[in-house]
Tab-separated table of C-alpha atoms in Angstrom:
chain	number	residue	atom	x	y	z
A	1	MET	CA	-2.498	16.758	32.478
A	2	ILE	CA	-0.378	16.695	29.351
A	3	THR	CA	3.332	16.339	29.913
A	4	GLN	CA	6.015	16.243	27.317
A	5	THR	CA	8.247	13.301	27.960
A	6	ALA	CA	11.960	13.440	27.309
A	7	ALA	CA	12.218	9.726	26.585
A	8	LEU	CA	11.880	8.261	23.116
A	9	GLN	CA	8.337	7.086	22.453
A	10	ARG	CA	6.875	4.523	20.112
A	11	MET	CA	4.054	5.333	17.713
A	12	THR	CA	2.031	2.440	16.303
A	13	PRO	CA	0.683	2.424	12.730
A	14	HIS	CA	-2.808	2.584	14.263
A	15	GLU	CA	-1.933	5.790	16.157
A	16	LEU	CA	-0.348	7.335	13.079
A	17	THR	CA	-3.442	6.457	11.050
A	18	HIS	CA	-5.600	8.426	13.469
A	19	ILE	CA	-3.266	11.422	13.342
A	20	LEU	CA	-3.792	11.421	9.558
A	21	PHE	CA	-7.562	10.833	9.777
A	22	ASP	CA	-7.906	13.687	12.289
A	23	LYS	CA	-5.603	15.959	10.266
A	24	GLN	CA	-3.365	16.568	13.265
A	25	PRO	CA	-0.007	18.240	12.638
A	26	LEU	CA	3.076	16.032	12.627
A	27	PHE	CA	6.660	16.511	11.527
A	28	ILE	CA	8.180	13.400	9.975
A	29	LEU	CA	11.912	12.821	9.646
A	30	ASP	CA	12.210	10.035	7.076
A	31	VAL	CA	15.681	8.487	7.321
A	32	ARG	CA	15.444	6.065	4.385
A	33	ASN	CA	17.585	6.574	1.290
A	34	GLU	CA	16.412	9.232	-1.142
A	35	SER	CA	15.145	6.915	-3.898
A	36	ASP	CA	12.973	4.877	-1.515
A	37	TYR	CA	11.653	8.121	-0.062
A	38	LEU	CA	10.849	9.640	-3.445
A	39	ASP	CA	9.104	6.463	-4.551
A	40	TRP	CA	6.750	6.276	-1.595
A	41	LYS	CA	6.264	8.172	1.660
A	42	ILE	CA	3.756	9.035	4.381
A	43	GLU	CA	1.505	11.920	3.353
A	44	GLY	CA	-1.313	13.794	5.026
A	45	HIS	CA	-3.053	17.145	5.404
A	46	ASN	CA	-0.837	18.559	8.142
A	47	ILE	CA	2.208	16.391	7.660
A	48	HIS	CA	5.581	17.965	6.991
A	49	THR	CA	8.349	15.640	5.915
A	50	LEU	CA	12.114	15.938	5.804
A	51	ASN	CA	14.283	13.257	4.217
A	52	ILE	CA	17.810	12.786	5.558
A	53	PRO	CA	19.160	9.239	5.199
A	54	TYR	CA	20.307	7.686	8.488
A	55	PHE	CA	23.769	7.097	7.042
A	56	ASP	CA	24.239	10.869	6.914
A	57	LEU	CA	23.447	11.053	10.639
A	58	ILE	CA	25.824	8.410	11.987
A	59	ASP	CA	28.254	10.963	13.440
A	60	GLY	CA	25.528	13.183	14.833
A	61	VAL	CA	22.174	14.782	14.154
A	62	GLU	CA	23.237	18.442	14.127
A	63	ALA	CA	22.525	18.704	10.404
A	64	ALA	CA	18.955	17.572	11.037
A	65	LEU	CA	18.298	19.590	14.192
A	66	ASP	CA	18.284	22.954	12.405
A	67	GLN	CA	15.578	21.719	10.078
A	68	ILE	CA	13.294	20.141	12.671
A	69	PRO	CA	10.899	22.634	14.260
A	70	GLU	CA	10.912	22.769	18.070
A	71	GLY	CA	7.756	22.315	20.076
A	72	GLN	CA	6.141	19.989	17.540
A	73	LYS	CA	5.619	16.260	17.612
A	74	VAL	CA	8.371	14.581	15.602
A	75	LEU	CA	8.128	11.087	14.142
A	76	VAL	CA	11.241	9.364	12.813
A	77	VAL	CA	10.570	6.765	10.131
A	78	CYS	CA	12.702	4.180	8.343
A	79	ALA	CA	12.172	0.946	6.413
A	80	LYS	CA	11.801	-1.342	9.425
A	81	GLU	CA	12.499	0.602	12.627
A	82	GLY	CA	16.132	0.031	13.633
A	83	SER	CA	17.537	3.116	11.941
A	84	SER	CA	14.675	5.319	13.081
A	85	ILE	CA	15.354	4.357	16.714
A	86	PHE	CA	19.074	5.025	16.136
A	87	VAL	CA	18.344	8.558	14.882
A	88	ALA	CA	15.439	9.320	17.238
A	89	GLU	CA	17.554	8.449	20.276
A	90	GLN	CA	20.093	11.006	19.157
A	91	LEU	CA	17.363	13.639	18.839
A	92	VAL	CA	16.297	12.890	22.401
A	93	GLU	CA	19.912	13.089	23.583
A	94	ALA	CA	20.178	16.457	21.859
A	95	GLY	CA	17.392	17.656	24.142
A	96	ARG	CA	14.383	17.286	21.871
A	97	THR	CA	11.093	16.252	23.466
A	98	ASP	CA	7.992	14.725	21.934
A	99	VAL	CA	10.079	12.432	19.716
A	100	TYR	CA	8.618	9.184	18.355
A	101	TYR	CA	9.671	6.366	16.071
A	102	LEU	CA	7.256	4.424	13.889
A	103	GLN	CA	6.854	0.896	15.188
A	104	GLY	CA	7.765	-1.581	12.445
A	105	GLY	CA	8.695	1.215	10.037
A	106	MET	CA	7.334	1.525	6.504
A	107	LYS	CA	7.028	-2.249	6.334
A	108	ALA	CA	4.409	-2.237	9.087
A	109	TRP	CA	2.883	0.951	7.686
A	110	SER	CA	2.365	-0.730	4.326
A	111	GLU	CA	0.575	-3.640	5.976
A	112	HIS	CA	-1.619	-1.783	8.432
A	113	LEU	CA	-5.383	-2.032	7.906
A	114	GLU	CA	-7.752	0.305	9.730
A	115	PRO	CA	-11.427	-0.694	9.780
A	116	VAL	CA	-13.830	2.258	9.577
A	117	LYS	CA	-17.600	2.071	9.520
A	118	VAL	CA	-19.213	3.275	6.286
A	119	GLY	CA	-22.844	2.936	7.335
A	120	ASP	CA	-25.755	0.763	8.358
A	121	LEU	CA	-27.783	-1.681	6.334
A	122	ARG	CA	-31.540	-1.180	6.287
A	123	ALA	CA	-32.507	-4.627	7.497
A	124	GLY	CA	-29.834	-4.656	10.197
A	125	GLY	CA	-26.095	-4.903	9.835
A	126	GLU	CA	-23.217	-2.654	8.855
A	127	LEU	CA	-20.727	-2.037	6.115
A	128	TYR	CA	-17.059	-1.459	7.029
A	129	GLN	CA	-14.209	-0.215	4.904
A	130	PHE	CA	-10.697	-1.484	5.692
A	131	VAL	CA	-8.274	1.295	4.812
A	132	ARG	CA	-4.764	0.153	3.968
A	133	ILE	CA	-3.568	3.691	4.343
A	134	GLY	CA	0.086	3.068	3.536
A	135	LYS	CA	-0.632	1.629	0.122
A	136	GLY	CA	-4.021	3.047	-0.779
A	137	CYS	CA	-5.910	-0.259	-0.888
A	138	LEU	CA	-9.513	-0.520	0.304
A	139	SER	CA	-11.411	-3.662	1.164
A	140	TYR	CA	-14.830	-4.168	2.710
A	141	MET	CA	-16.750	-6.245	5.205
A	142	VAL	CA	-20.515	-6.609	4.990
A	143	VAL	CA	-21.876	-7.713	8.342
A	144	SER	CA	-25.385	-8.940	9.010
A	145	ASN	CA	-27.060	-11.247	11.462
A	146	GLY	CA	-23.953	-13.059	12.640
A	147	GLU	CA	-22.416	-13.445	9.180
A	148	ALA	CA	-19.915	-11.492	7.130
A	149	ALA	CA	-18.647	-11.214	3.564
A	150	VAL	CA	-15.258	-9.714	2.775
A	151	ILE	CA	-14.683	-7.992	-0.562
A	152	ASP	CA	-11.236	-7.480	-2.107
A	153	THR	CA	-9.506	-9.130	0.840
A	154	LEU	CA	-5.872	-8.118	1.323
A	155	ARG	CA	-3.189	-10.619	2.225
A	156	MET	CA	-3.137	-9.566	5.913
A	157	THR	CA	-6.031	-11.907	6.662
A	158	GLU	CA	-5.680	-11.657	10.457
A	159	ALA	CA	-7.107	-8.124	10.254
A	160	TYR	CA	-10.425	-9.593	9.065
A	161	THR	CA	-10.501	-12.633	11.323
A	162	GLU	CA	-9.709	-10.446	14.341
A	163	PHE	CA	-12.391	-7.936	13.450
A	164	ALA	CA	-14.955	-10.682	12.796
A	165	LYS	CA	-14.111	-12.135	16.206
A	166	GLN	CA	-14.668	-8.747	17.854
A	167	LEU	CA	-18.050	-8.425	16.156
A	168	GLN	CA	-18.828	-12.098	16.861
A	169	VAL	CA	-19.650	-12.862	13.248
A	170	LYS	CA	-18.644	-15.701	10.948
A	171	ILE	CA	-17.083	-14.912	7.565
A	172	THR	CA	-19.062	-16.927	5.016
A	173	HIS	CA	-17.992	-15.353	1.699
A	174	THR	CA	-14.830	-13.757	0.328
A	175	ILE	CA	-15.200	-12.007	-3.020
A	176	ASP	CA	-12.701	-10.395	-5.406
A	177	THR	CA	-14.060	-7.783	-7.812
A	178	HIS	CA	-11.292	-8.758	-10.243
A	179	LEU	CA	-7.885	-10.415	-10.486
A	180	HIS	CA	-5.692	-7.837	-8.765
A	181	ALA	CA	-2.349	-6.684	-10.192
A	182	ASP	CA	-1.077	-4.319	-7.505
A	183	HIS	CA	-1.474	-6.393	-4.362
A	184	ILE	CA	-1.712	-10.022	-3.375
A	185	SER	CA	-5.262	-11.099	-2.685
A	186	GLY	CA	-6.045	-12.759	0.636
A	187	GLY	CA	-9.482	-13.866	-0.628
A	188	LYS	CA	-8.700	-17.494	-1.314
A	189	ARG	CA	-6.563	-17.900	1.802
A	190	LEU	CA	-9.097	-16.252	4.110
A	191	ALA	CA	-11.839	-18.471	2.647
A	192	GLU	CA	-9.760	-21.549	3.417
A	193	GLN	CA	-8.943	-20.341	6.925
A	194	VAL	CA	-12.562	-19.784	7.946
A	195	GLY	CA	-14.401	-22.238	5.700
A	196	ALA	CA	-15.972	-19.548	3.500
A	197	THR	CA	-16.762	-19.569	-0.220
A	198	TYR	CA	-14.320	-17.702	-2.493
A	199	TRP	CA	-15.815	-15.847	-5.471
A	200	LEU	CA	-14.013	-14.510	-8.548
A	201	PRO	CA	-15.267	-13.389	-11.993
A	202	GLU	CA	-14.864	-16.326	-14.399
A	203	LYS	CA	-13.396	-14.162	-17.172
A	204	ASP	CA	-10.501	-13.151	-14.897
A	205	ALA	CA	-10.003	-16.730	-13.735
A	206	ALA	CA	-9.019	-18.440	-17.002
A	207	GLU	CA	-5.587	-19.354	-15.651
A	208	VAL	CA	-6.478	-19.773	-11.990
A	209	THR	CA	-5.172	-23.024	-10.506
A	210	PHE	CA	-7.628	-23.436	-7.616
A	211	ALA	CA	-11.355	-23.919	-7.084
A	212	TYR	CA	-13.584	-20.839	-6.876
A	213	GLU	CA	-17.231	-19.923	-7.221
A	214	LYS	CA	-18.139	-17.997	-10.389
A	215	LEU	CA	-19.101	-14.422	-9.729
A	216	GLU	CA	-21.854	-13.542	-12.223
A	217	GLU	CA	-24.312	-10.758	-12.806
A	218	GLY	CA	-27.754	-11.839	-11.655
A	219	ARG	CA	-26.389	-14.258	-9.073
A	220	ASP	CA	-26.785	-12.392	-5.796
A	221	ILE	CA	-24.806	-13.349	-2.720
A	222	GLN	CA	-26.684	-13.331	0.583
A	223	VAL	CA	-25.145	-12.332	3.884
A	224	GLY	CA	-26.777	-13.291	7.165
A	225	ASN	CA	-30.190	-11.751	6.880
A	226	ALA	CA	-31.676	-12.848	3.553
A	227	LYS	CA	-32.615	-9.220	2.859
A	228	ILE	CA	-28.981	-8.162	2.472
A	229	ALA	CA	-27.992	-8.812	-1.118
A	230	ILE	CA	-24.645	-8.273	-2.755
A	231	GLN	CA	-25.699	-7.658	-6.332
A	232	PRO	CA	-22.926	-8.169	-8.942
A	233	ILE	CA	-22.823	-5.814	-11.966
A	234	TYR	CA	-20.546	-6.925	-14.805
A	235	SER	CA	-18.295	-3.914	-15.499
A	236	PRO	CA	-15.262	-4.804	-17.622
A	237	GLY	CA	-12.428	-2.414	-18.401
A	238	HIS	CA	-9.679	-2.588	-15.802
A	239	THR	CA	-9.756	-6.334	-16.379
A	240	ILE	CA	-12.131	-8.202	-18.675
A	241	GLY	CA	-13.906	-9.813	-15.727
A	242	SER	CA	-14.153	-6.754	-13.447
A	243	THR	CA	-17.409	-6.826	-11.524
A	244	SER	CA	-18.954	-4.115	-9.318
A	245	PHE	CA	-21.451	-4.659	-6.522
A	246	ILE	CA	-24.500	-2.885	-5.275
A	247	ILE	CA	-25.074	-3.696	-1.624
A	248	ASP	CA	-28.431	-3.088	0.010
A	249	GLU	CA	-29.380	-0.793	-2.907
A	250	ALA	CA	-27.232	1.944	-1.364
A	251	TYR	CA	-23.542	1.131	-1.550
A	252	PHE	CA	-21.721	0.761	-4.859
A	253	LEU	CA	-18.429	-1.108	-4.705
A	254	THR	CA	-16.632	-0.234	-7.946
A	255	GLY	CA	-13.404	-2.224	-7.561
A	256	ASP	CA	-10.692	-0.730	-9.761
A	257	ILE	CA	-13.084	0.656	-12.377
A	258	LEU	CA	-14.102	3.957	-10.767
A	259	PHE	CA	-12.209	5.758	-8.018
A	260	VAL	CA	-13.058	8.948	-6.169
A	261	ALA	CA	-10.500	11.046	-8.051
A	262	SER	CA	-9.807	8.959	-11.145
A	263	ILE	CA	-10.746	5.859	-13.152
A	264	GLY	CA	-9.073	2.461	-13.525
A	265	ARG	CA	-6.313	1.838	-16.039
A	266	PRO	CA	-6.931	-0.867	-18.640
A	267	ASP	CA	-3.337	-1.931	-19.280
A	268	LEU	CA	-2.275	-4.111	-16.358
A	269	ALA	CA	-3.326	-7.377	-17.959
A	270	GLY	CA	-1.609	-6.379	-21.207
A	271	LEU	CA	-4.678	-5.608	-23.297
A	272	ALA	CA	-5.189	-1.859	-22.952
A	273	GLU	CA	-6.271	-1.295	-26.559
A	274	ASP	CA	-8.795	-4.128	-26.450
A	275	TRP	CA	-10.383	-3.031	-23.220
A	276	VAL	CA	-10.695	0.704	-23.818
A	277	GLY	CA	-14.142	0.203	-25.340
A	278	ASP	CA	-15.282	-1.953	-22.421
A	279	LEU	CA	-14.001	0.578	-19.890
A	280	ARG	CA	-15.775	3.414	-21.656
A	281	ASN	CA	-19.005	1.499	-21.979
A	282	THR	CA	-18.929	0.585	-18.282
A	283	LEU	CA	-18.223	4.116	-17.085
A	284	TYR	CA	-20.223	6.165	-19.583
A	285	ASN	CA	-23.197	3.853	-20.205
A	286	ARG	CA	-23.638	1.133	-17.597
A	287	TYR	CA	-22.866	3.287	-14.575
A	288	ARG	CA	-25.022	6.145	-15.909
A	289	GLU	CA	-28.068	3.926	-15.724
A	290	LEU	CA	-27.612	3.574	-11.963
A	291	SER	CA	-28.964	5.848	-9.252
A	292	ASP	CA	-26.980	9.051	-8.613
A	293	HIS	CA	-27.504	8.461	-4.901
A	294	LEU	CA	-25.374	5.340	-4.731
A	295	LEU	CA	-22.344	5.756	-2.498
A	296	VAL	CA	-19.288	4.802	-4.540
A	297	LEU	CA	-16.744	2.751	-2.576
A	298	PRO	CA	-13.670	1.900	-4.650
A	299	ALA	CA	-10.891	-0.663	-4.083
A	300	HIS	CA	-8.193	2.043	-4.058
A	301	PHE	CA	-7.390	5.635	-3.423
A	302	GLY	CA	-4.465	7.500	-4.904
A	303	GLN	CA	-3.911	10.424	-2.544
A	304	TYR	CA	-4.562	11.276	1.053
A	305	THR	CA	-6.891	14.066	-0.097
A	306	GLU	CA	-9.407	11.349	-0.967
A	307	LEU	CA	-9.705	10.358	2.699
A	308	GLY	CA	-12.986	11.753	3.940
A	309	GLU	CA	-14.565	12.072	7.336
A	310	ARG	CA	-13.314	9.466	9.863
A	311	GLY	CA	-10.996	8.204	7.114
A	312	VAL	CA	-13.710	6.743	4.856
A	313	VAL	CA	-13.010	6.976	1.116
A	314	SER	CA	-16.341	7.427	-0.685
A	315	ALA	CA	-18.384	9.696	-2.949
A	316	ARG	CA	-21.896	9.919	-4.390
A	317	LEU	CA	-22.060	8.532	-7.916
A	318	GLY	CA	-23.840	11.708	-9.064
A	319	ASP	CA	-21.017	13.866	-7.691
A	320	LEU	CA	-18.444	11.782	-9.538
A	321	PHE	CA	-20.321	12.219	-12.810
A	322	ALA	CA	-20.053	15.956	-12.180
A	323	ASN	CA	-16.450	16.118	-10.942
A	324	ASN	CA	-14.338	13.021	-11.545
A	325	PRO	CA	-11.845	13.832	-14.353
A	326	GLY	CA	-12.259	10.314	-15.748
A	327	LEU	CA	-15.970	10.871	-16.373
A	328	GLN	CA	-15.737	14.210	-18.188
A	329	MET	CA	-14.343	13.010	-21.529
A	330	GLU	CA	-17.250	13.072	-23.954
A	331	ASP	CA	-14.866	12.685	-26.894
A	332	GLU	CA	-14.053	8.970	-27.301
A	333	GLU	CA	-10.655	9.668	-28.829
A	334	VAL	CA	-9.635	11.861	-25.892
A	335	PHE	CA	-10.767	9.073	-23.576
A	336	ARG	CA	-8.831	6.430	-25.502
A	337	LYS	CA	-5.652	8.485	-25.379
A	338	THR	CA	-6.023	9.282	-21.687
A	339	VAL	CA	-6.380	5.664	-20.659
A	340	THR	CA	-3.734	4.188	-22.961
A	341	GLU	CA	-1.028	6.842	-23.311
A	342	ASN	CA	1.221	8.500	-20.741
A	343	LEU	CA	0.034	6.152	-18.020
A	344	PRO	CA	1.817	6.182	-14.672
A	345	PRO	CA	4.483	3.491	-14.166
A	346	GLN	CA	3.000	0.057	-13.564
A	347	PRO	CA	2.784	-1.152	-9.969
A	348	ASN	CA	5.857	-2.954	-8.631
A	349	ALA	CA	6.053	-6.628	-9.716
A	350	TYR	CA	2.521	-6.524	-11.185
A	351	GLN	CA	3.060	-9.552	-13.438
A	352	GLU	CA	4.298	-11.679	-10.551
A	353	ILE	CA	1.428	-10.431	-8.397
A	354	ARG	CA	-1.115	-11.475	-11.029
A	355	GLN	CA	0.445	-14.934	-11.256
A	356	THR	CA	0.399	-15.241	-7.470
A	357	ASN	CA	-3.288	-14.320	-7.449
A	358	MET	CA	-3.880	-17.070	-10.026
A	359	GLY	CA	-2.182	-19.592	-7.735
A	360	LYS	CA	0.663	-20.123	-10.233
A	361	ARG	CA	3.319	-18.746	-7.918
A	362	LYS	CA	3.747	-19.401	-4.237
A	363	PRO	CA	6.088	-16.718	-2.895
A	364	SER	CA	7.140	-16.676	0.763
A	365	GLU	CA	5.770	-14.043	3.167
A	366	ASP	CA	8.923	-11.978	2.724
A	367	GLU	CA	8.736	-12.200	-1.055
A	368	GLN	CA	5.066	-11.203	-0.989
A	369	ARG	CA	5.920	-8.166	1.119
A	370	GLU	CA	8.710	-7.259	-1.299
A	371	MET	CA	6.400	-7.600	-4.318
A	372	GLU	CA	3.886	-5.180	-2.822
A	373	ILE	CA	6.354	-2.390	-2.071
A	374	GLY	CA	5.361	1.069	-3.266
A	375	PRO	CA	2.140	2.797	-4.285
A	376	ASN	CA	-0.758	0.942	-5.945
A	377	ARG	CA	-0.917	2.937	-9.214
A	378	CYS	CA	-4.130	1.420	-10.478
A	379	ALA	CA	-5.700	4.686	-11.626
A	380	VAL	CA	-4.957	6.528	-14.863
A	381	HIS	CA	-4.302	9.757	-12.960
A	382	ASP	CA	-1.848	8.324	-10.429
A	383	LYS	CA	1.670	9.661	-10.485
B	1	MET	CA	42.514	-8.944	-0.672
B	2	ALA	CA	40.901	-5.947	0.978
B	3	ASP	CA	42.762	-3.876	3.556
B	4	ILE	CA	39.985	-4.403	6.048
B	5	ILE	CA	37.069	-6.820	6.261
B	6	VAL	CA	33.902	-5.820	8.075
B	7	ASP	CA	31.649	-8.730	8.942
B	8	THR	CA	28.089	-7.531	9.655
B	9	LYS	CA	26.358	-10.854	9.011
B	10	GLY	CA	23.244	-11.172	11.143
B	11	MET	CA	23.112	-7.438	11.890
B	12	ALA	CA	20.147	-5.291	10.954
B	13	CYS	CA	19.873	-1.680	9.879
B	14	PRO	CA	21.607	0.648	10.752
B	15	MET	CA	24.497	-1.457	12.087
B	16	PRO	CA	26.026	-2.666	8.787
B	17	ILE	CA	26.640	0.902	7.639
B	18	VAL	CA	27.592	2.162	11.115
B	19	LYS	CA	30.298	-0.549	11.295
B	20	ALA	CA	31.385	0.042	7.705
B	21	LYS	CA	31.698	3.768	8.272
B	22	LYS	CA	33.865	3.306	11.351
B	23	ALA	CA	36.144	0.941	9.427
B	24	LEU	CA	36.324	3.246	6.422
B	25	ASP	CA	37.246	6.192	8.649
B	26	SER	CA	40.343	4.233	9.768
B	27	LEU	CA	41.571	3.694	6.206
B	28	GLN	CA	43.876	5.822	4.074
B	29	SER	CA	42.829	7.098	0.682
B	30	GLY	CA	43.130	4.331	-1.945
B	31	GLN	CA	42.770	1.471	0.544
B	32	THR	CA	39.920	-1.001	0.214
B	33	MET	CA	37.270	-2.406	2.509
B	34	GLU	CA	35.179	-5.537	2.135
B	35	VAL	CA	31.772	-5.571	3.852
B	36	LEU	CA	29.810	-8.781	4.419
B	37	SER	CA	26.114	-8.423	5.147
B	38	THR	CA	22.985	-10.545	5.297
B	39	ASP	CA	20.629	-7.570	5.549
B	40	LYS	CA	18.871	-7.421	2.199
B	41	GLY	CA	17.014	-4.307	3.307
B	42	SER	CA	20.166	-2.201	3.470
B	43	LEU	CA	21.493	-2.994	-0.034
B	44	ASN	CA	20.140	0.194	-1.593
B	45	ASP	CA	21.271	2.152	1.441
B	46	PHE	CA	24.771	0.808	1.065
B	47	SER	CA	25.070	1.856	-2.580
B	48	ALA	CA	23.552	5.257	-1.811
B	49	TRP	CA	25.906	5.765	1.116
B	50	VAL	CA	29.051	4.863	-0.875
B	51	LYS	CA	27.952	7.169	-3.691
B	52	GLN	CA	27.083	10.049	-1.403
B	53	THR	CA	30.386	9.846	0.475
B	54	LYS	CA	32.156	9.889	-2.922
B	55	ASN	CA	33.932	6.608	-2.325
B	56	GLU	CA	34.058	3.939	-5.010
B	57	LEU	CA	31.998	0.762	-5.059
B	58	ILE	CA	34.356	-1.598	-6.906
B	59	SER	CA	32.108	-4.655	-6.842
B	60	HIS	CA	29.162	-6.222	-5.108
B	61	GLU	CA	28.032	-9.810	-5.274
B	62	GLU	CA	25.764	-12.240	-3.495
B	63	GLU	CA	26.595	-15.778	-2.453
B	64	ASN	CA	24.231	-17.988	-0.427
B	65	GLY	CA	22.419	-14.998	1.027
B	66	VAL	CA	25.605	-13.136	1.979
B	67	TYR	CA	26.195	-9.820	0.223
B	68	LYS	CA	29.773	-8.807	-0.349
B	69	PHE	CA	30.738	-5.210	-1.125
B	70	LEU	CA	34.193	-4.018	-2.049
B	71	VAL	CA	34.745	-0.295	-1.515
B	72	ARG	CA	37.798	1.841	-2.268
B	73	LYS	CA	38.280	4.923	-0.109
B	74	SER	CA	38.672	8.053	-2.174
């Protein structure tokens, strides 16, 4: 029996993620200030959002009540959770039912990782995608025969260790497709925590202050069953070292070079003009030589519309050659302009993030969280 | 010296602004209020709130992790 409760209820980031994956309707009252809201908010297929800062609702919620539909699930959201509880309690007192607050607020939302299964590996094993839905980051876990490799690990390393524990596998490799500029990598830290090997492309590691294994084309990485190979493909453009992977001849992890709805931007390491040619060659020549059937699995998504079935973000390479706007520019000059001019704003604190990923900076947990605020903006078509 | 001092050190969102609003409501036009806060997360909120309520933010500074706002009631 379904009953509507009159008490204020808590919604976890995990529960909200599944509402978005399942395209369920939800009305969100976002009580952060307007600039934070405009910069970054929760979006989904059947999500309606209203922004009224909590400081406009201190004396009462009447102004908000008129604008909140009755008989629909309402989620109140703020930066952490205190203000959302403050406002949501008033909605409940005003007689509204089915009222929730988001546990941990946007801070927790930004850090939530949801593992979803992409598919099976032929010789036994599975591939999982970890969707960081609040920020649009994607990382991966290849699991086979008791072992696991994690690709483009995010800084919330417990998500991977917990999941590995559930699956009863040991993480033996952590791999970064490139030196990230929009989020702090957890690759090195996770490797240290579990005694795994950390891999990074040498060309992105010129200034790195710690030990790593050189990620090189032709040097396959084995996971568990010797038949599961992670095959690196050198694919410069977003960074000079950017490397893609073909896993089990079926899955194509493209890092920040090719996304479902866009392509990577070449400017975040400061050398856009130099790398335009590399980016074009990777996308228009190297990738064209590969099988159309490969399932492209990028390191980011830009919009909720890219979330597919069960939340997985993926597309066939052949379909992207037909539809992705970044792959339709036959004219080199048009391409050059698109990837170097009128780019979206750079991700928050991207210089500091790069230095942190090189080991040159050691920010505290709070500082790391602060640096990662906002959308990822790694694609040329992001807004 | 401000006409009223509101100490919200140690308090988290939304309390610093809830307290500040109550104090501001008790003031006459032209009087000033000083708010002390340690909640870094509500800095932007504070500026946005003062602006939206058409009061004047005279100064804001930080000392040893304590944020100090001086507001004049319009």
